[in-house]
Short mmCIF file of C-alpha atoms in Angstrom, two decimals:
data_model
loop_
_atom_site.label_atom_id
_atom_site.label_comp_id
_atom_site.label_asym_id
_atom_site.label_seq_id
_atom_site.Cartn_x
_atom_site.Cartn_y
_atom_site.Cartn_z
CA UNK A 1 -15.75 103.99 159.95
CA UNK A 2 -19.08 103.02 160.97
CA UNK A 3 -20.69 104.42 157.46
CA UNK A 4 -17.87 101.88 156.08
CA UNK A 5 -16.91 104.56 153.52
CA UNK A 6 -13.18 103.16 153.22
CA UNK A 7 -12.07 105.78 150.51
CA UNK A 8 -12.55 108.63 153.27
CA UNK A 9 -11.28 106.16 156.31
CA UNK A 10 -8.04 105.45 154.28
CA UNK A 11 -7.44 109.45 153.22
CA UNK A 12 -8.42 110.39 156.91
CA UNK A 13 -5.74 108.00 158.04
CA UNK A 14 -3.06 109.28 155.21
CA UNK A 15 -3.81 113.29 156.25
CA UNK A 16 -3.43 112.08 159.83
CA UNK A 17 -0.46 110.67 159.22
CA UNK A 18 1.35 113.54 157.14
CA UNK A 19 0.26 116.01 160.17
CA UNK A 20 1.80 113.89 162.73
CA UNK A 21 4.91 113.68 160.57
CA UNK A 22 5.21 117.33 160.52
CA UNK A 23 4.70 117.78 164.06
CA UNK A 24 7.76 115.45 164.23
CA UNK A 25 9.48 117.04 161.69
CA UNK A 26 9.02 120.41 163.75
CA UNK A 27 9.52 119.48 166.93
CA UNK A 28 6.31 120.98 168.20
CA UNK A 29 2.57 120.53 167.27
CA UNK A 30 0.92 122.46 164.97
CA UNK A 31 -1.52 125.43 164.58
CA UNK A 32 -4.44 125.87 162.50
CA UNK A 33 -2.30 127.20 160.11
CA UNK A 34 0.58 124.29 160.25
CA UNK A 35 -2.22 121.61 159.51
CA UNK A 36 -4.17 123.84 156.57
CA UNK A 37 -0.28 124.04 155.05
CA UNK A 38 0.10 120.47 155.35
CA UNK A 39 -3.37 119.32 153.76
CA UNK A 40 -2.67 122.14 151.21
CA UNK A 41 0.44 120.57 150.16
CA UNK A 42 -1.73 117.03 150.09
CA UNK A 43 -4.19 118.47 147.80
CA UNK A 44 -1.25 119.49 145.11
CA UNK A 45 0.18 116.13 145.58
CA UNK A 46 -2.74 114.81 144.95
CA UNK A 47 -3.32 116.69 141.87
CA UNK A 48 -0.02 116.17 140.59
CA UNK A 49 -0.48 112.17 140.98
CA UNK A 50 -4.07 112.80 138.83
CA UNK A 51 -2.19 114.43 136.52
CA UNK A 52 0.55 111.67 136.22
CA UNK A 53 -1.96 108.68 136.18
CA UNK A 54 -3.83 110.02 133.36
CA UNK A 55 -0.54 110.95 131.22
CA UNK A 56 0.50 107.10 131.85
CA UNK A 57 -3.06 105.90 130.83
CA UNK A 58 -4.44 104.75 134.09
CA UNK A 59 -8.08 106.45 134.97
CA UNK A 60 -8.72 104.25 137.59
CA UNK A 61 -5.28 105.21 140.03
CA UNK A 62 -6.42 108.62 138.74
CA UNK A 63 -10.00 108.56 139.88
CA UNK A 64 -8.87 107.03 143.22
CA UNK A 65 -6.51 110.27 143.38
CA UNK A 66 -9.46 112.41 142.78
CA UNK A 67 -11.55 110.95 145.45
CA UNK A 68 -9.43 111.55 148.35
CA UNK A 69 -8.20 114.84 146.82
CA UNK A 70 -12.44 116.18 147.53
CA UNK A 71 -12.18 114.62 150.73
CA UNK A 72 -9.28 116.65 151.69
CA UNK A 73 -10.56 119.36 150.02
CA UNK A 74 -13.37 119.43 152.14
CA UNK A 75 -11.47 119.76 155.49
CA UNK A 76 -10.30 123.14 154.19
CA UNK A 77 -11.81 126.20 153.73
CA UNK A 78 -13.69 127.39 150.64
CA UNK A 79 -11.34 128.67 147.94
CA UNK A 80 -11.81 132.03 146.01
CA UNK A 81 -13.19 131.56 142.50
CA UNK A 82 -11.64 132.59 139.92
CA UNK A 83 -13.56 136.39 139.75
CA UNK A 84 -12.46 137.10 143.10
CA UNK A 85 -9.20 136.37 142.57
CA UNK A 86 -9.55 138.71 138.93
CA UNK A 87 -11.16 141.30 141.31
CA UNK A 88 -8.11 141.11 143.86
CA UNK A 89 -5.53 141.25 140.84
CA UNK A 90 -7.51 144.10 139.59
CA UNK A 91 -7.16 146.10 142.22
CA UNK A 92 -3.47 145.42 143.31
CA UNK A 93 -2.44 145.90 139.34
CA UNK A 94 -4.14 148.76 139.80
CA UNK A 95 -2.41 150.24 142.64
CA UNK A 96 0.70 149.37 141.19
CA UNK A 97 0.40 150.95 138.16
CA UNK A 98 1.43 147.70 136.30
CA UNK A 99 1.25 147.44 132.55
CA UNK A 100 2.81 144.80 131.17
CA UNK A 101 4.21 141.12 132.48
CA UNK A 102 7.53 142.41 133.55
CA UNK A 103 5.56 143.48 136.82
CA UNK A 104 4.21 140.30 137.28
CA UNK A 105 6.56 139.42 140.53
CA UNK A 106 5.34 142.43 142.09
CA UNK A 107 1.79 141.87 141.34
CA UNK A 108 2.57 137.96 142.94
CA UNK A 109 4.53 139.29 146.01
CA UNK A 110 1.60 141.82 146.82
CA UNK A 111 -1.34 139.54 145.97
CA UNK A 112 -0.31 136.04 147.71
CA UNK A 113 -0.05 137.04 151.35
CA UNK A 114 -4.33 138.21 150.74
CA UNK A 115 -4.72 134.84 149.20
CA UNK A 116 -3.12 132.62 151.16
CA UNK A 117 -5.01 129.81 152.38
CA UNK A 118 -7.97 131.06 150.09
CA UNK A 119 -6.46 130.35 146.74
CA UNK A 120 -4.43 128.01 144.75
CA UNK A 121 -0.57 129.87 143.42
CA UNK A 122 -1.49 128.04 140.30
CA UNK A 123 -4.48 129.84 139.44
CA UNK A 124 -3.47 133.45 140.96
CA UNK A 125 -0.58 133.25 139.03
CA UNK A 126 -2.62 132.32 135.17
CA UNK A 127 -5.19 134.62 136.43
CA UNK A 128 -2.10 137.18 137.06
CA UNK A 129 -0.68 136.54 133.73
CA UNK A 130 -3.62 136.73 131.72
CA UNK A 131 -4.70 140.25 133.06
CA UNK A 132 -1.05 141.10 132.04
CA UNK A 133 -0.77 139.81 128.55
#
């Protein structure tokens, strides 16, 4: 507040606000893992509203929508690029002895519970499909 950086007052103040709201929800507060959920699920809604604005022809709701989606994104750990998740999918395909897409939900079910938290679904899952086209 003091740095009078408004964008990253007001997205503080909406994350705040959606953590409290689950707590409520929930009946109980929240571990680390409740809150990096929540801000998770603030980061695709954010992305989804970029997404919309710039469909409807409106860059500068859109560019507000990216703005607080890197603030948010900062408050969470680093994500897993792209090789690593390739490497991961590797290996699990792999194991699994997986050869075509059919095998795809079994590649998914294996390889989300090592990514959660680290990775978006959205890219495991065209990195997934890619390796098995």
């Amino acid at each position: 507040m003091k740095a009078g950086d408004l964008v990253r007052r007001d997205t503080l103040r909406l994350v705040l606000a959606a953590i409290k709201q689950s707590e409520v929800d929930g009946g109980r507060p929240l571990n680390e893992a409740d809150v990096q959920a929540v801000l998770t699920r603030q980061i695709k809604q954010r992305r989804e509203s970029v997404a919309d604005y710039e469909r409807a022809g409106r860059p500068d709701l859109a560019a507000k929508e990216q703005a607080e989606l890197q603030i948010i994104e900062s408050y969470l750990p680093q994500m897993m690029s792209r090789e690593e998740i390739a490497t991961l999918a590797r290996q699990v395909i792999g194991e699994m002895d997986i050869k075509d897409a059919k095998g795809m939900g079994q590649v998914m079910s294996k390889l989300m519970p090592q990514v959660k938290g680290k990775a978006d679904g959205r890219l495991v899952n065209e990195v997934v499909r890619e390796m098995l086209q």
